[in-house]
Tab-separated table of C-alpha atoms and ligand atoms in Angstrom:
chain	number	residue	atom	x	y	z
A	1343	UNK	CA	25.563	-7.827	4.861
A	1344	UNK	CA	24.001	-4.401	5.234
A	1345	UNK	CA	24.757	-3.684	1.591
A	1346	UNK	CA	22.070	-6.192	0.565
A	1347	UNK	CA	18.718	-4.938	-0.625
A	1348	UNK	CA	19.946	-1.400	-1.129
A	1349	UNK	CA	18.224	1.317	-3.124
A	1350	UNK	CA	20.963	3.933	-3.196
A	1351	UNK	CA	21.594	4.827	0.445
A	1352	UNK	CA	18.213	3.374	1.487
A	1353	UNK	CA	17.052	-0.116	2.474
A	1354	UNK	CA	19.269	-2.803	3.985
A	1355	UNK	CA	18.443	-4.773	7.090
A	1356	UNK	CA	18.910	-3.345	10.515
A	1357	UNK	CA	17.495	-6.082	12.719
A	1358	UNK	CA	18.483	-8.075	15.820
A	1359	UNK	CA	21.023	-10.847	15.078
A	1360	UNK	CA	18.430	-13.558	15.746
A	1361	UNK	CA	16.317	-12.421	12.788
A	1362	UNK	CA	19.071	-12.441	10.201
A	1363	UNK	CA	18.870	-16.209	9.489
A	1364	UNK	CA	15.068	-15.925	9.170
A	1365	UNK	CA	15.333	-13.072	6.663
A	1366	UNK	CA	18.034	-14.918	4.737
A	1367	UNK	CA	15.804	-17.973	4.694
A	1368	UNK	CA	12.959	-15.930	3.151
A	1369	UNK	CA	15.364	-14.377	0.650
A	1370	UNK	CA	16.605	-17.833	-0.378
A	1371	UNK	CA	13.014	-19.116	-0.639
A	1372	UNK	CA	11.991	-16.155	-2.784
A	1373	UNK	CA	15.037	-16.568	-5.056
A	1374	UNK	CA	14.272	-20.251	-5.426
A	1375	UNK	CA	10.531	-20.116	-6.063
A	1376	UNK	CA	9.418	-16.809	-7.548
A	1377	UNK	CA	10.326	-17.903	-11.073
A	1378	UNK	CA	9.679	-21.601	-10.513
A	1379	UNK	CA	7.104	-22.654	-13.156
A	1380	UNK	CA	4.912	-24.575	-10.688
A	1381	UNK	CA	4.896	-21.641	-8.239
A	1382	UNK	CA	4.185	-19.104	-10.985
A	1383	UNK	CA	1.353	-21.227	-12.419
A	1384	UNK	CA	-0.264	-21.728	-9.017
A	1385	UNK	CA	-0.015	-18.034	-8.134
A	1386	UNK	CA	-1.376	-16.951	-11.529
A	1387	UNK	CA	-4.333	-19.267	-11.098
A	1388	UNK	CA	-5.046	-17.829	-7.628
A	1389	UNK	CA	-4.671	-14.255	-8.904
A	1390	UNK	CA	-7.203	-15.062	-11.599
A	1391	UNK	CA	-9.766	-17.255	-9.860
A	1392	UNK	CA	-9.496	-16.185	-6.200
A	1393	UNK	CA	-8.417	-12.528	-6.271
A	1394	UNK	CA	-10.002	-11.458	-9.567
A	1395	UNK	CA	-7.044	-10.489	-11.766
A	1396	UNK	CA	-6.580	-8.969	-14.232
A	1397	UNK	CA	-8.409	-5.873	-12.982
A	1398	UNK	CA	-9.793	-3.532	-15.657
A	1399	UNK	CA	-8.389	-0.167	-16.709
A	1400	UNK	CA	-11.429	2.098	-16.781
A	1401	UNK	CA	-11.793	5.444	-18.587
A	1402	UNK	CA	-13.493	7.707	-16.018
A	1403	UNK	CA	-15.165	10.043	-18.515
A	1404	UNK	CA	-17.235	12.245	-16.188
A	1405	UNK	CA	-14.338	12.705	-13.768
A	1406	UNK	CA	-12.095	13.419	-16.788
A	1407	UNK	CA	-14.481	16.188	-17.823
A	1408	UNK	CA	-14.177	17.695	-14.381
A	1409	UNK	CA	-10.362	17.772	-14.349
A	1410	UNK	CA	-9.971	18.620	-18.050
A	1411	UNK	CA	-7.788	15.706	-19.189
A	1412	UNK	CA	-8.182	11.943	-19.627
A	1413	UNK	CA	-8.213	9.844	-16.465
A	1414	UNK	CA	-7.853	6.062	-16.626
A	1415	UNK	CA	-8.456	4.153	-13.423
A	1416	UNK	CA	-6.718	0.877	-12.528
A	1417	UNK	CA	-9.477	-0.928	-10.642
A	1418	UNK	CA	-7.665	-2.685	-7.776
A	1419	UNK	CA	-10.780	-1.883	-5.726
A	1420	UNK	CA	-12.499	-4.761	-7.537
A	1421	UNK	CA	-10.198	-7.393	-6.055
A	1422	UNK	CA	-11.350	-9.854	-3.391
A	1423	UNK	CA	-11.110	-8.105	-0.031
A	1424	UNK	CA	-11.597	-4.734	-1.721
A	1425	UNK	CA	-7.979	-3.659	-2.172
A	1426	UNK	CA	-4.601	-4.480	-3.679
A	1427	UNK	CA	-3.444	-6.117	-0.418
A	1428	UNK	CA	-4.616	-9.569	-1.534
A	1429	UNK	CA	-1.916	-9.608	-4.286
A	1430	UNK	CA	0.847	-9.524	-1.697
A	1431	UNK	CA	-0.873	-11.779	0.836
A	1432	UNK	CA	-1.431	-14.485	-1.797
A	1433	UNK	CA	2.147	-14.278	-3.069
A	1434	UNK	CA	3.841	-14.368	0.314
A	1435	UNK	CA	1.547	-17.033	1.788
A	1436	UNK	CA	2.149	-19.262	-1.238
A	1437	UNK	CA	5.884	-18.703	-0.759
A	1438	UNK	CA	5.484	-19.693	2.906
A	1439	UNK	CA	3.715	-22.864	1.811
A	1440	UNK	CA	6.434	-23.752	-0.695
A	1441	UNK	CA	9.031	-23.127	2.039
A	1442	UNK	CA	7.253	-25.598	4.311
A	1443	UNK	CA	6.090	-23.032	6.885
A	1444	UNK	CA	2.905	-23.927	8.742
A	1445	UNK	CA	1.979	-20.633	10.397
A	1446	UNK	CA	1.543	-17.015	9.366
A	1447	UNK	CA	1.931	-13.854	11.373
A	1448	UNK	CA	1.284	-10.297	10.205
A	1449	UNK	CA	0.932	-6.780	11.537
A	1450	UNK	CA	-1.978	-4.529	10.742
A	1451	UNK	CA	-3.005	-0.937	11.344
A	1452	UNK	CA	-6.362	-0.231	9.764
A	1453	UNK	CA	-6.951	-3.969	9.570
A	1454	UNK	CA	-6.814	-4.244	5.775
A	1455	UNK	CA	-3.563	-6.178	5.636
A	1456	UNK	CA	-4.606	-8.249	8.653
A	1457	UNK	CA	-7.810	-9.149	6.883
A	1458	UNK	CA	-6.024	-10.033	3.629
A	1459	UNK	CA	-3.643	-12.290	5.571
A	1460	UNK	CA	-6.507	-13.861	7.545
A	1461	UNK	CA	-8.373	-14.603	4.276
A	1462	UNK	CA	-5.358	-16.358	2.792
A	1463	UNK	CA	-4.634	-18.137	6.092
A	1464	UNK	CA	-8.127	-19.615	5.793
A	1465	UNK	CA	-7.651	-20.400	2.102
A	1466	UNK	CA	-4.442	-22.343	2.790
A	1467	UNK	CA	-5.534	-23.756	6.155
A	1468	UNK	CA	-2.591	-22.100	7.936
A	1469	UNK	CA	-2.699	-20.987	11.567
A	1470	UNK	CA	-2.684	-17.170	11.502
A	1471	UNK	CA	-1.904	-14.574	14.165
A	1472	UNK	CA	-2.479	-10.870	13.516
A	1473	UNK	CA	-0.740	-8.249	15.665
A	1474	UNK	CA	-2.738	-5.064	16.028
A	1475	UNK	CA	-2.385	-2.040	18.329
A	1476	UNK	CA	-5.104	-1.911	20.992
A	1477	UNK	CA	-6.200	1.536	19.815
A	1478	UNK	CA	-6.664	0.158	16.295
A	1479	UNK	CA	-8.499	-2.928	17.612
A	1480	UNK	CA	-11.059	-0.563	19.132
A	1481	UNK	CA	-11.187	1.721	16.055
A	1482	UNK	CA	-11.396	-1.032	13.440
A	1483	UNK	CA	-13.829	-3.378	15.100
A	1484	UNK	CA	-15.466	-4.663	11.924
A	1485	UNK	CA	-12.138	-5.793	10.468
A	1486	UNK	CA	-11.258	-7.509	13.760
A	1487	UNK	CA	-14.480	-9.535	13.521
A	1488	UNK	CA	-13.834	-10.394	9.875
A	1489	UNK	CA	-10.328	-11.645	10.717
A	1490	UNK	CA	-11.736	-13.762	13.543
A	1491	UNK	CA	-14.418	-15.142	11.225
A	1492	UNK	CA	-11.597	-16.283	8.918
A	1493	UNK	CA	-10.164	-18.167	11.891
A	1494	UNK	CA	-7.262	-15.819	12.683
A	1495	UNK	CA	-6.235	-14.890	16.202
A	1496	UNK	CA	-6.047	-11.113	16.690
A	1497	UNK	CA	-3.399	-10.155	19.258
A	1498	UNK	CA	-4.015	-6.746	20.778
A	1499	UNK	CA	-0.732	-4.898	21.360
A	1500	UNK	CA	-0.446	-2.308	24.099
A	1501	UNK	CA	2.882	-0.530	23.922
A	1502	UNK	CA	3.916	2.909	22.729
A	1503	UNK	CA	0.976	4.533	21.007
A	1504	UNK	CA	-0.818	1.159	20.625
A	1505	UNK	CA	-0.910	1.536	16.835
A	1506	UNK	CA	0.762	0.123	13.730
A	1507	UNK	CA	4.416	0.778	14.522
A	1508	UNK	CA	3.997	-0.958	17.905
A	1509	UNK	CA	2.209	-3.875	16.238
A	1510	UNK	CA	5.184	-4.272	13.853
A	1511	UNK	CA	7.624	-4.212	16.787
A	1512	UNK	CA	5.658	-6.921	18.610
A	1513	UNK	CA	5.258	-9.066	15.496
A	1514	UNK	CA	9.037	-8.900	14.896
A	1515	UNK	CA	9.653	-9.765	18.559
A	1516	UNK	CA	7.282	-12.746	18.398
A	1517	UNK	CA	8.926	-13.893	15.177
A	1518	UNK	CA	12.391	-14.045	16.788
A	1519	UNK	CA	11.271	-16.987	18.934
A	1520	UNK	CA	9.082	-18.737	16.300
A	1521	UNK	CA	11.109	-18.561	13.098
A	1522	UNK	CA	11.208	-22.337	12.648
A	1523	UNK	CA	7.598	-22.836	11.601
A	1524	UNK	CA	6.345	-19.253	11.170
A	1525	UNK	CA	6.425	-16.931	8.153
A	1526	UNK	CA	6.157	-13.191	8.774
A	1527	UNK	CA	3.877	-11.881	6.017
A	1528	UNK	CA	4.877	-8.215	5.886
A	1529	UNK	CA	2.203	-5.847	4.628
A	1530	UNK	CA	3.931	-3.155	2.637
A	1531	UNK	CA	6.989	-2.410	0.520
A	1532	UNK	CA	8.997	-1.418	3.607
A	1533	UNK	CA	10.768	-3.173	6.452
A	1534	UNK	CA	14.069	-5.040	6.234
A	1535	UNK	CA	15.415	-6.694	3.084
A	1536	UNK	CA	14.057	-8.818	1.419
A	1537	UNK	CA	10.503	-7.548	2.118
A	1538	UNK	CA	10.640	-4.428	-0.108
A	1539	UNK	CA	11.781	-6.599	-3.038
A	1540	UNK	CA	9.241	-9.352	-2.369
A	1541	UNK	CA	6.261	-7.047	-1.871
A	1542	UNK	CA	7.122	-5.096	-5.002
A	1543	UNK	CA	7.311	-8.346	-6.973
A	1544	UNK	CA	3.903	-9.571	-5.823
A	1545	UNK	CA	2.320	-6.145	-6.481
A	1546	UNK	CA	3.970	-5.784	-9.897
A	1547	UNK	CA	1.018	-7.269	-11.872
A	1548	UNK	CA	-0.720	-3.913	-11.269
A	1549	UNK	CA	1.916	-2.108	-13.329
A	1550	UNK	CA	2.422	-4.829	-15.919
A	1551	UNK	CA	-1.302	-5.007	-16.629
A	1552	UNK	CA	-1.836	-1.228	-16.547
A	1553	UNK	CA	0.957	-0.631	-19.065
A	1554	UNK	CA	-0.369	-3.224	-21.523
A	1555	UNK	CA	-3.984	-2.052	-21.051
A	1556	UNK	CA	-3.035	1.576	-21.650
A	1557	UNK	CA	-1.161	0.694	-24.833
A	1558	UNK	CA	-4.153	-1.311	-25.996
A	1559	UNK	CA	-6.942	1.155	-25.176
A	1560	UNK	CA	-5.214	4.517	-25.616
A	1561	UNK	CA	-2.597	3.446	-28.144
A	1562	UNK	CA	0.278	4.974	-26.221
A	1563	UNK	CA	1.826	5.187	-22.769
A	1564	UNK	CA	0.279	7.558	-20.224
A	1565	UNK	CA	1.796	10.956	-19.444
A	1566	UNK	CA	1.567	10.330	-15.717
A	1567	UNK	CA	0.962	7.440	-13.340
A	1568	UNK	CA	-0.380	8.456	-9.933
A	1569	UNK	CA	-0.806	6.389	-6.748
A	1570	UNK	CA	-1.219	6.997	-3.023
A	1571	UNK	CA	1.648	6.125	-0.690
A	1572	UNK	CA	1.391	4.726	2.823
A	1573	UNK	CA	4.209	2.216	3.104
A	1574	UNK	CA	4.353	2.289	-0.682
A	1575	UNK	CA	3.180	-1.113	-1.938
A	1576	UNK	CA	0.373	-0.182	-4.324
A	1577	UNK	CA	2.465	2.699	-5.677
A	1578	UNK	CA	5.589	0.609	-6.284
A	1579	UNK	CA	3.361	-2.079	-7.810
A	1580	UNK	CA	2.035	0.268	-10.493
A	1581	UNK	CA	5.300	2.262	-10.862
A	1582	UNK	CA	7.264	-0.946	-11.514
A	1583	UNK	CA	5.521	-1.333	-14.874
A	1584	UNK	CA	6.689	2.110	-16.040
A	1585	UNK	CA	10.090	2.672	-14.360
A	1586	UNK	CA	12.009	2.173	-17.602
A	1587	UNK	CA	9.644	4.417	-19.583
A	1588	UNK	CA	11.391	7.642	-18.625
A	1589	UNK	CA	8.833	9.740	-20.519
A	1590	UNK	CA	6.129	8.591	-18.061
A	1591	UNK	CA	6.019	10.769	-14.957
A	1592	UNK	CA	5.558	8.823	-11.719
A	1593	UNK	CA	3.733	10.558	-8.886
A	1594	UNK	CA	3.154	9.372	-5.310
A	1595	UNK	CA	0.657	11.123	-3.046
A	1596	UNK	CA	0.813	11.161	0.755
A	1597	UNK	CA	-1.529	12.183	3.537
A	1598	UNK	CA	-1.113	15.874	4.269
A	1599	UNK	CA	-3.635	15.544	7.117
A	1600	UNK	CA	-4.493	18.885	8.631
A	1601	UNK	CA	-1.511	20.584	7.001
A	1602	UNK	CA	2.233	20.065	6.570
A	1603	UNK	CA	3.031	22.848	9.035
A	1604	UNK	CA	1.176	20.947	11.807
A	1605	UNK	CA	2.245	17.682	13.441
A	1606	UNK	CA	-0.928	16.097	12.114
A	1607	UNK	CA	0.057	14.558	8.803
A	1608	UNK	CA	1.490	11.350	7.300
A	1609	UNK	CA	3.743	12.905	4.644
A	1610	UNK	CA	6.915	10.874	5.184
A	1611	UNK	CA	8.461	11.377	1.744
A	1612	UNK	CA	7.583	15.046	1.561
A	1613	UNK	CA	8.611	15.957	5.119
A	1614	UNK	CA	10.718	13.101	6.528
A	1615	UNK	CA	14.449	12.828	7.146
A	1616	UNK	CA	16.870	9.914	6.827
A	1617	UNK	CA	16.608	7.408	9.660
A	1618	UNK	CA	16.129	3.743	10.492
A	1619	UNK	CA	12.666	2.352	11.165
A	1620	UNK	CA	11.498	-1.255	11.276
A	1621	UNK	CA	14.730	-2.663	9.928
A	1622	UNK	CA	15.423	-0.364	6.984
A	1623	UNK	CA	17.180	2.921	6.364
A	1624	UNK	CA	14.593	5.171	4.796
A	1625	UNK	CA	12.833	8.489	5.216
A	1626	UNK	CA	11.159	8.762	8.585
A	1627	UNK	CA	8.993	11.308	10.399
A	1628	UNK	CA	11.111	11.978	13.484
A	1629	UNK	CA	12.337	14.797	15.661
A	1630	UNK	CA	15.974	15.910	15.901
A	1631	UNK	CA	16.621	13.196	18.552
A	1632	UNK	CA	15.298	10.428	16.324
A	1633	UNK	CA	12.034	10.124	18.264
A	1634	UNK	CA	9.359	8.893	15.864
A	1635	UNK	CA	6.495	11.333	15.324
A	1636	UNK	CA	2.948	10.260	15.753
A	1637	UNK	CA	1.251	10.493	12.393
A	1638	UNK	CA	-2.309	11.467	11.736
A	1639	UNK	CA	-4.384	11.731	8.606
A	1640	UNK	CA	-7.918	10.906	7.591
A	1641	UNK	CA	-7.043	7.562	6.121
A	1642	UNK	CA	-5.845	4.883	8.545
A	1643	UNK	CA	-4.116	2.978	5.730
A	1644	UNK	CA	-1.664	5.838	5.107
A	1645	UNK	CA	-0.978	6.425	8.782
A	1646	UNK	CA	2.645	5.274	9.071
A	1647	UNK	CA	5.768	7.300	9.997
A	1648	UNK	CA	8.064	5.411	7.579
A	1649	UNK	CA	8.009	4.461	3.896
A	1650	UNK	CA	9.455	1.775	1.638
A	1651	UNK	CA	13.137	2.455	0.850
A	1652	UNK	CA	12.700	2.281	-2.920
A	1653	UNK	CA	10.390	5.309	-2.791
A	1654	UNK	CA	12.983	7.239	-0.743
A	1655	UNK	CA	15.458	6.405	-3.495
A	1656	UNK	CA	13.067	7.309	-6.338
A	1657	UNK	CA	12.530	10.649	-4.638
A	1658	UNK	CA	16.259	11.239	-4.225
A	1659	UNK	CA	17.004	10.416	-7.852
A	1660	UNK	CA	14.012	12.425	-9.073
A	1661	UNK	CA	12.533	9.493	-11.029
A	1662	UNK	CA	9.307	9.854	-9.040
A	1663	UNK	CA	7.788	12.955	-7.480
A	1664	UNK	CA	5.865	13.016	-4.225
A	1665	UNK	CA	3.159	15.392	-3.050
A	1666	UNK	CA	0.812	15.632	-0.089
A	1667	UNK	CA	-2.887	16.482	-0.109
A	1668	UNK	CA	-4.966	17.604	2.868
A	1669	UNK	CA	-7.825	15.774	4.565
A	1670	UNK	CA	-10.198	18.426	3.170
A	1671	UNK	CA	-9.079	17.803	-0.411
A	1672	UNK	CA	-9.506	14.075	0.177
A	1673	UNK	CA	-13.033	14.437	1.537
A	1674	UNK	CA	-14.026	16.617	-1.420
A	1675	UNK	CA	-12.752	14.217	-4.049
A	1676	UNK	CA	-14.214	11.188	-2.245
A	1677	UNK	CA	-17.632	12.698	-2.903
A	1678	UNK	CA	-16.824	14.178	-6.303
A	1679	UNK	CA	-15.503	10.887	-7.660
A	1680	UNK	CA	-18.414	8.892	-6.250
A	1681	UNK	CA	-20.945	11.265	-7.799
A	1682	UNK	CA	-19.155	11.356	-11.126
A	1683	UNK	CA	-18.535	7.652	-11.522
A	1684	UNK	CA	-20.694	5.710	-9.062
A	1685	UNK	CA	-17.509	4.210	-7.621
A	1686	UNK	CA	-16.743	4.813	-3.939
A	1687	UNK	CA	-12.944	5.118	-3.640
A	1688	UNK	CA	-11.036	4.188	-0.459
A	1689	UNK	CA	-9.890	7.277	1.454
A	1690	UNK	CA	-6.328	6.108	0.784
A	1691	UNK	CA	-6.907	6.028	-2.978
A	1692	UNK	CA	-8.766	9.348	-2.729
A	1693	UNK	CA	-5.394	10.954	-2.001
A	1694	UNK	CA	-4.255	10.046	-5.511
A	1695	UNK	CA	-7.555	11.335	-6.927
A	1696	UNK	CA	-7.191	14.608	-4.974
A	1697	UNK	CA	-3.835	15.169	-6.637
A	1698	UNK	CA	-5.554	14.758	-10.025
A	1699	UNK	CA	-7.983	17.529	-9.060
A	1700	UNK	CA	-5.047	19.764	-8.117
A	1701	UNK	CA	-3.706	19.312	-11.679
A	1702	UNK	CA	-6.891	20.761	-13.151
A	1703	UNK	CA	-6.063	23.416	-15.718
A	1704	UNK	CA	-2.396	22.428	-16.028
A	1705	UNK	CA	-2.713	19.586	-18.544
A	1706	UNK	CA	-3.794	19.349	-22.134
A	1707	UNK	CA	-7.257	17.879	-22.832
A	1708	UNK	CA	-5.652	14.839	-24.493
A	1709	UNK	CA	-3.173	14.212	-21.695
A	1710	UNK	CA	-3.540	10.728	-20.227
A	1711	UNK	CA	-3.195	10.023	-16.516
A	1712	UNK	CA	-3.431	6.523	-15.089
A	1713	UNK	CA	-4.416	6.476	-11.428
A	1714	UNK	CA	-4.286	3.443	-9.184
A	1715	UNK	CA	-7.563	2.964	-7.345
A	1716	UNK	CA	-5.968	0.873	-4.604
A	1717	UNK	CA	-9.198	0.025	-2.805
A	1718	UNK	CA	-12.900	0.555	-2.422
A	1719	UNK	CA	-14.335	2.999	0.080
A	1720	UNK	CA	-17.244	1.130	1.642
A	1721	UNK	CA	-15.185	0.887	4.838
A	1722	UNK	CA	-14.882	4.681	4.907
A	1723	UNK	CA	-18.464	5.829	4.434
A	1724	UNK	CA	-19.166	6.363	8.135
A	1725	UNK	CA	-15.814	8.131	8.710
A	1726	UNK	CA	-16.649	10.606	5.950
A	1727	UNK	CA	-20.125	11.145	7.374
A	1728	UNK	CA	-18.722	11.813	10.851
A	1729	UNK	CA	-16.103	14.234	9.531
A	1730	UNK	CA	-18.684	16.087	7.502
A	1731	UNK	CA	-21.100	16.504	10.386
A	1732	UNK	CA	-18.268	17.491	12.772
A	1733	UNK	CA	-17.074	20.314	10.521
A	1734	UNK	CA	-20.484	21.218	9.103
A	1735	UNK	CA	-18.623	21.301	5.864
A	1736	UNK	CA	-20.676	20.110	2.956
A	1737	UNK	CA	-19.892	18.966	-0.509
A	1738	UNK	CA	-19.315	21.971	-2.691
A	1739	UNK	CA	-18.766	20.810	-6.262
A	1740	UNK	CA	-21.446	21.102	-8.859
A	1741	UNK	CA	-21.300	18.595	-11.651
B	952	PLP	C1	-3.182	-0.316	2.943
B	952	PLP	C2	-3.718	0.498	1.869
B	952	PLP	C3	-2.950	1.518	1.260
B	952	PLP	C4	-1.592	1.913	1.730
B	952	PLP	O1	-0.617	0.944	1.647
B	952	PLP	P1	0.511	0.960	0.526
B	952	PLP	O2	1.453	-0.095	1.001
B	952	PLP	O3	1.132	2.316	0.527
B	952	PLP	O4	-0.126	0.636	-0.763
B	952	PLP	C5	-3.511	2.195	0.181
B	952	PLP	N1	-4.760	1.932	-0.251
B	952	PLP	C6	-5.528	0.988	0.327
B	952	PLP	C7	-6.894	0.763	-0.211
B	952	PLP	C8	-5.045	0.244	1.397
B	952	PLP	O5	-5.821	-0.695	1.960
């Protein structure tokens, strides 16, 4: 049983007995429907007309000049809801519908996945409950209101640190007694099997499109593909298109927060050790007794002490490389990219962009790097302003 859904030593499902039938039910539903022509046609139509796929691949010429090589941006920020999360929410909710489930539950940290689920709950007329740590409910008030406007119930969770990992625990607990009519719409490429497989599948259009668009506009594959990593869904979505192209380097970028030598970071792949979190064996930020570390970095969407098991495996095999960038680097590139391109990147996506800046001077002028712009940064404008005034640190690039 535990050998299912394995990526090398990582993955599997380490869950209470009562959840195993529910996970097997989802696995069977996914196997049955994800290639079913009616399901595929309906999802494609929703991707196109509701979410806004395909998203463009954009040549960021002024930013390219700054870094000294050619940067192509996969514009997931243009999707409905402002991020890649809608891809997964649409796919899983449609699966729930095909499986005859009437209700959705989901966890959320920053509120982005909760909002995506609430949107699709409204679209499909399904009763939706969102579990959210009480600290996050207070911090992410606007998203809470948006979810409620969509008709979702937001359940404030007060346990542990009252953040994402506690919300996941409560959502799993609730699910154990409501599996009959309720589908747990998991938000990232982590958690127990089959979620990593399912989430990767529904995020894979990012990579499929990006590969074809790069071949069409540049005439060849990129040298590198770069994406930020929280739980790993946008990264695995774009990586999946290039995994077999061994000449394409795959790079994931995590939140280095205030520095990797402090406890204030979210760099699970770079600094974590093997453990079990939320139903999967993966890399985890924990102490020597297996106590989970509190994570902290500037972007709430990367603030998670675990990571999808496939990334842990890609790191172990060396197929993908993972780096961390600091909050300061992220703030700088948030402003640099906005001034160069007139596109405000999400702080999460700014981690990937910050890595591109760190490559300045190391790549040939004709080198091609595709970066996944996982979301737009409108939600982050006030956070950046606050950080800037708190540190009296001002934007220092001249363009
Ligand atoms: C949630 C989120 C992320 C992090 O989640 P992944 O599962 O790692 O993709 C990254 N970017 C944006 C814009 C997000 O909303």
